[in-house]
Amino acid sequence: MVWFYTFLIVLGTFLAVLGITSTNVAIPKMIAPLQTDIYGIEWVAISYITATAITILAFSALSSRIGLKNTYVLGLSLFGLGSALSGQAGSLEFMIASRFLQGIGKVS
């Protein structure tokens, strides 16, 4: 059973790394569909990093209240929801908000 939990944690970490890496690679291709320039599209990556930095302490406090497992599940759910919303983004503002939500979920 320990291997199963280890696999889940490794999978969550892999998905978080994949999320940031794939977005950084796709940023030049997002400029035209989101009707922005390089300065606007930079906020897609900045919002993710900012959300991660802001919520580190909050998730630490949350894990002491609701437990590590519940915090991990909550974070993975937020990350998944943010990923799904990012894939559906039709505007720059929606993409930035979705990536912010994804960054919140990455912390756990």
mmCIF file of C-alpha atoms in Angstrom:
data_model
loop_
_atom_site.group_PDB
_atom_site.id
_atom_site.type_symbol
_atom_site.label_atom_id
_atom_site.label_comp_id
_atom_site.label_asym_id
_atom_site.label_seq_id
_atom_site.Cartn_x
_atom_site.Cartn_y
_atom_site.Cartn_z
ATOM 1 C CA MET A 1 0.000 0.000 0.000
ATOM 2 C CA VAL A 2 2.947 2.319 0.619
ATOM 3 C CA TRP A 3 3.912 2.039 -3.054
ATOM 4 C CA PHE A 4 0.445 3.123 -4.110
ATOM 5 C CA TYR A 5 0.650 6.303 -2.024
ATOM 6 C CA THR A 6 4.167 6.934 -3.249
ATOM 7 C CA PHE A 7 2.922 6.577 -6.830
ATOM 8 C CA LEU A 8 0.118 9.092 -6.181
ATOM 9 C CA ILE A 9 2.531 11.657 -4.777
ATOM 10 C CA VAL A 10 4.982 11.160 -7.648
ATOM 11 C CA LEU A 11 2.115 11.438 -10.146
ATOM 12 C CA GLY A 12 0.926 14.705 -8.607
ATOM 13 C CA THR A 13 4.436 16.141 -8.670
ATOM 14 C CA PHE A 14 4.928 15.007 -12.259
ATOM 15 C CA LEU A 15 1.661 16.659 -13.331
ATOM 16 C CA ALA A 16 2.657 19.936 -11.669
ATOM 17 C CA VAL A 17 6.040 19.965 -13.405
ATOM 18 C CA LEU A 18 4.422 18.988 -16.695
ATOM 19 C CA GLY A 19 1.895 21.795 -16.315
ATOM 20 C CA ILE A 20 4.485 24.537 -15.951
ATOM 21 C CA THR A 21 6.826 23.102 -18.581
ATOM 22 C CA SER A 22 4.191 22.590 -21.251
ATOM 23 C CA THR A 23 2.808 26.086 -20.707
ATOM 24 C CA ASN A 24 6.232 27.679 -21.024
ATOM 25 C CA VAL A 25 6.772 25.854 -24.305
ATOM 26 C CA ALA A 26 3.336 26.875 -25.602
ATOM 27 C CA ILE A 27 3.506 30.551 -24.618
ATOM 28 C CA PRO A 28 4.624 31.796 -28.067
ATOM 29 C CA LYS A 29 1.738 29.879 -29.690
ATOM 30 C CA MET A 30 -0.808 31.418 -27.273
ATOM 31 C CA ILE A 31 -0.173 35.007 -28.354
ATOM 32 C CA ALA A 32 -2.386 34.985 -31.449
ATOM 33 C CA PRO A 33 -5.364 32.962 -30.104
ATOM 34 C CA LEU A 34 -5.517 35.073 -26.941
ATOM 35 C CA GLN A 35 -5.092 38.289 -28.965
ATOM 36 C CA THR A 36 -2.247 39.733 -26.930
ATOM 37 C CA ASP A 37 1.429 40.568 -27.191
ATOM 38 C CA ILE A 38 4.521 39.238 -25.427
ATOM 39 C CA TYR A 39 3.955 41.561 -22.467
ATOM 40 C CA GLY A 40 0.424 40.288 -21.906
ATOM 41 C CA ILE A 41 1.284 36.625 -22.327
ATOM 42 C CA GLU A 42 4.059 36.878 -19.728
ATOM 43 C CA TRP A 43 1.332 37.162 -17.099
ATOM 44 C CA VAL A 44 0.271 33.576 -17.803
ATOM 45 C CA ALA A 45 3.537 32.324 -16.284
ATOM 46 C CA ILE A 46 3.796 35.116 -13.703
ATOM 47 C CA SER A 47 0.330 34.400 -12.285
ATOM 48 C CA TYR A 48 1.206 30.727 -11.772
ATOM 49 C CA ILE A 49 4.447 31.511 -9.968
ATOM 50 C CA THR A 50 2.833 34.251 -7.872
ATOM 51 C CA ALA A 51 -0.029 32.022 -6.754
ATOM 52 C CA THR A 52 2.421 29.312 -5.765
ATOM 53 C CA ALA A 53 4.536 31.716 -3.726
ATOM 54 C CA ILE A 54 1.561 33.338 -2.006
ATOM 55 C CA THR A 55 -0.107 30.129 -0.892
ATOM 56 C CA ILE A 56 2.864 28.154 0.457
ATOM 57 C CA LEU A 57 2.255 29.253 4.045
ATOM 58 C CA ALA A 58 -1.516 28.969 3.717
ATOM 59 C CA PHE A 59 -1.298 25.326 2.649
ATOM 60 C CA SER A 60 1.129 24.629 5.469
ATOM 61 C CA ALA A 61 -1.344 25.994 8.002
ATOM 62 C CA LEU A 62 -4.222 24.226 6.270
ATOM 63 C CA SER A 63 -2.455 20.874 6.417
ATOM 64 C CA SER A 64 -2.116 21.159 10.192
ATOM 65 C CA ARG A 65 -5.878 21.740 10.444
ATOM 66 C CA ILE A 66 -7.358 19.258 7.947
ATOM 67 C CA GLY A 67 -4.476 16.819 7.555
ATOM 68 C CA LEU A 68 -1.866 16.169 4.895
ATOM 69 C CA LYS A 69 -4.010 13.773 2.856
ATOM 70 C CA ASN A 70 -6.954 16.157 2.607
ATOM 71 C CA THR A 71 -4.656 19.056 1.781
ATOM 72 C CA TYR A 72 -2.999 17.027 -0.972
ATOM 73 C CA VAL A 73 -6.353 15.998 -2.448
ATOM 74 C CA LEU A 74 -7.599 19.593 -2.296
ATOM 75 C CA GLY A 75 -4.462 20.896 -3.985
ATOM 76 C CA LEU A 76 -4.554 18.236 -6.688
ATOM 77 C CA SER A 77 -8.229 19.009 -7.319
ATOM 78 C CA LEU A 78 -7.547 22.742 -7.629
ATOM 79 C CA PHE A 79 -4.636 22.028 -9.935
ATOM 80 C CA GLY A 80 -6.780 19.765 -12.110
ATOM 81 C CA LEU A 81 -9.617 22.297 -12.233
ATOM 82 C CA GLY A 82 -7.172 25.054 -13.158
ATOM 83 C CA SER A 83 -5.721 22.851 -15.895
ATOM 84 C CA ALA A 84 -9.145 22.118 -17.357
ATOM 85 C CA LEU A 85 -10.099 25.792 -17.285
ATOM 86 C CA SER A 86 -6.770 26.783 -18.876
ATOM 87 C CA GLY A 87 -7.499 24.444 -21.756
ATOM 88 C CA GLN A 88 -10.840 26.184 -22.327
ATOM 89 C CA ALA A 89 -9.552 29.751 -22.000
ATOM 90 C CA GLY A 90 -10.698 32.040 -24.777
ATOM 91 C CA SER A 91 -9.293 35.267 -23.395
ATOM 92 C CA LEU A 92 -6.067 36.354 -21.779
ATOM 93 C CA GLU A 93 -7.798 37.317 -18.535
ATOM 94 C CA PHE A 94 -9.453 33.906 -18.213
ATOM 95 C CA MET A 95 -6.142 32.169 -18.952
ATOM 96 C CA ILE A 96 -4.366 34.207 -16.273
ATOM 97 C CA ALA A 97 -7.091 33.439 -13.719
ATOM 98 C CA SER A 98 -7.009 29.732 -14.595
ATOM 99 C CA ARG A 99 -3.238 29.587 -14.265
ATOM 100 C CA PHE A 100 -3.513 31.387 -10.913
ATOM 101 C CA LEU A 101 -5.920 28.691 -9.719
ATOM 102 C CA GLN A 102 -3.536 26.059 -11.020
ATOM 103 C CA GLY A 103 -0.689 27.691 -9.107
ATOM 104 C CA ILE A 104 -2.705 27.603 -5.892
ATOM 105 C CA GLY A 105 -3.217 23.878 -6.324
ATOM 106 C CA LYS A 106 0.435 23.178 -7.089
ATOM 107 C CA VAL A 107 1.546 24.061 -3.573
ATOM 108 C CA SER A 108 0.145 20.998 -1.847
#
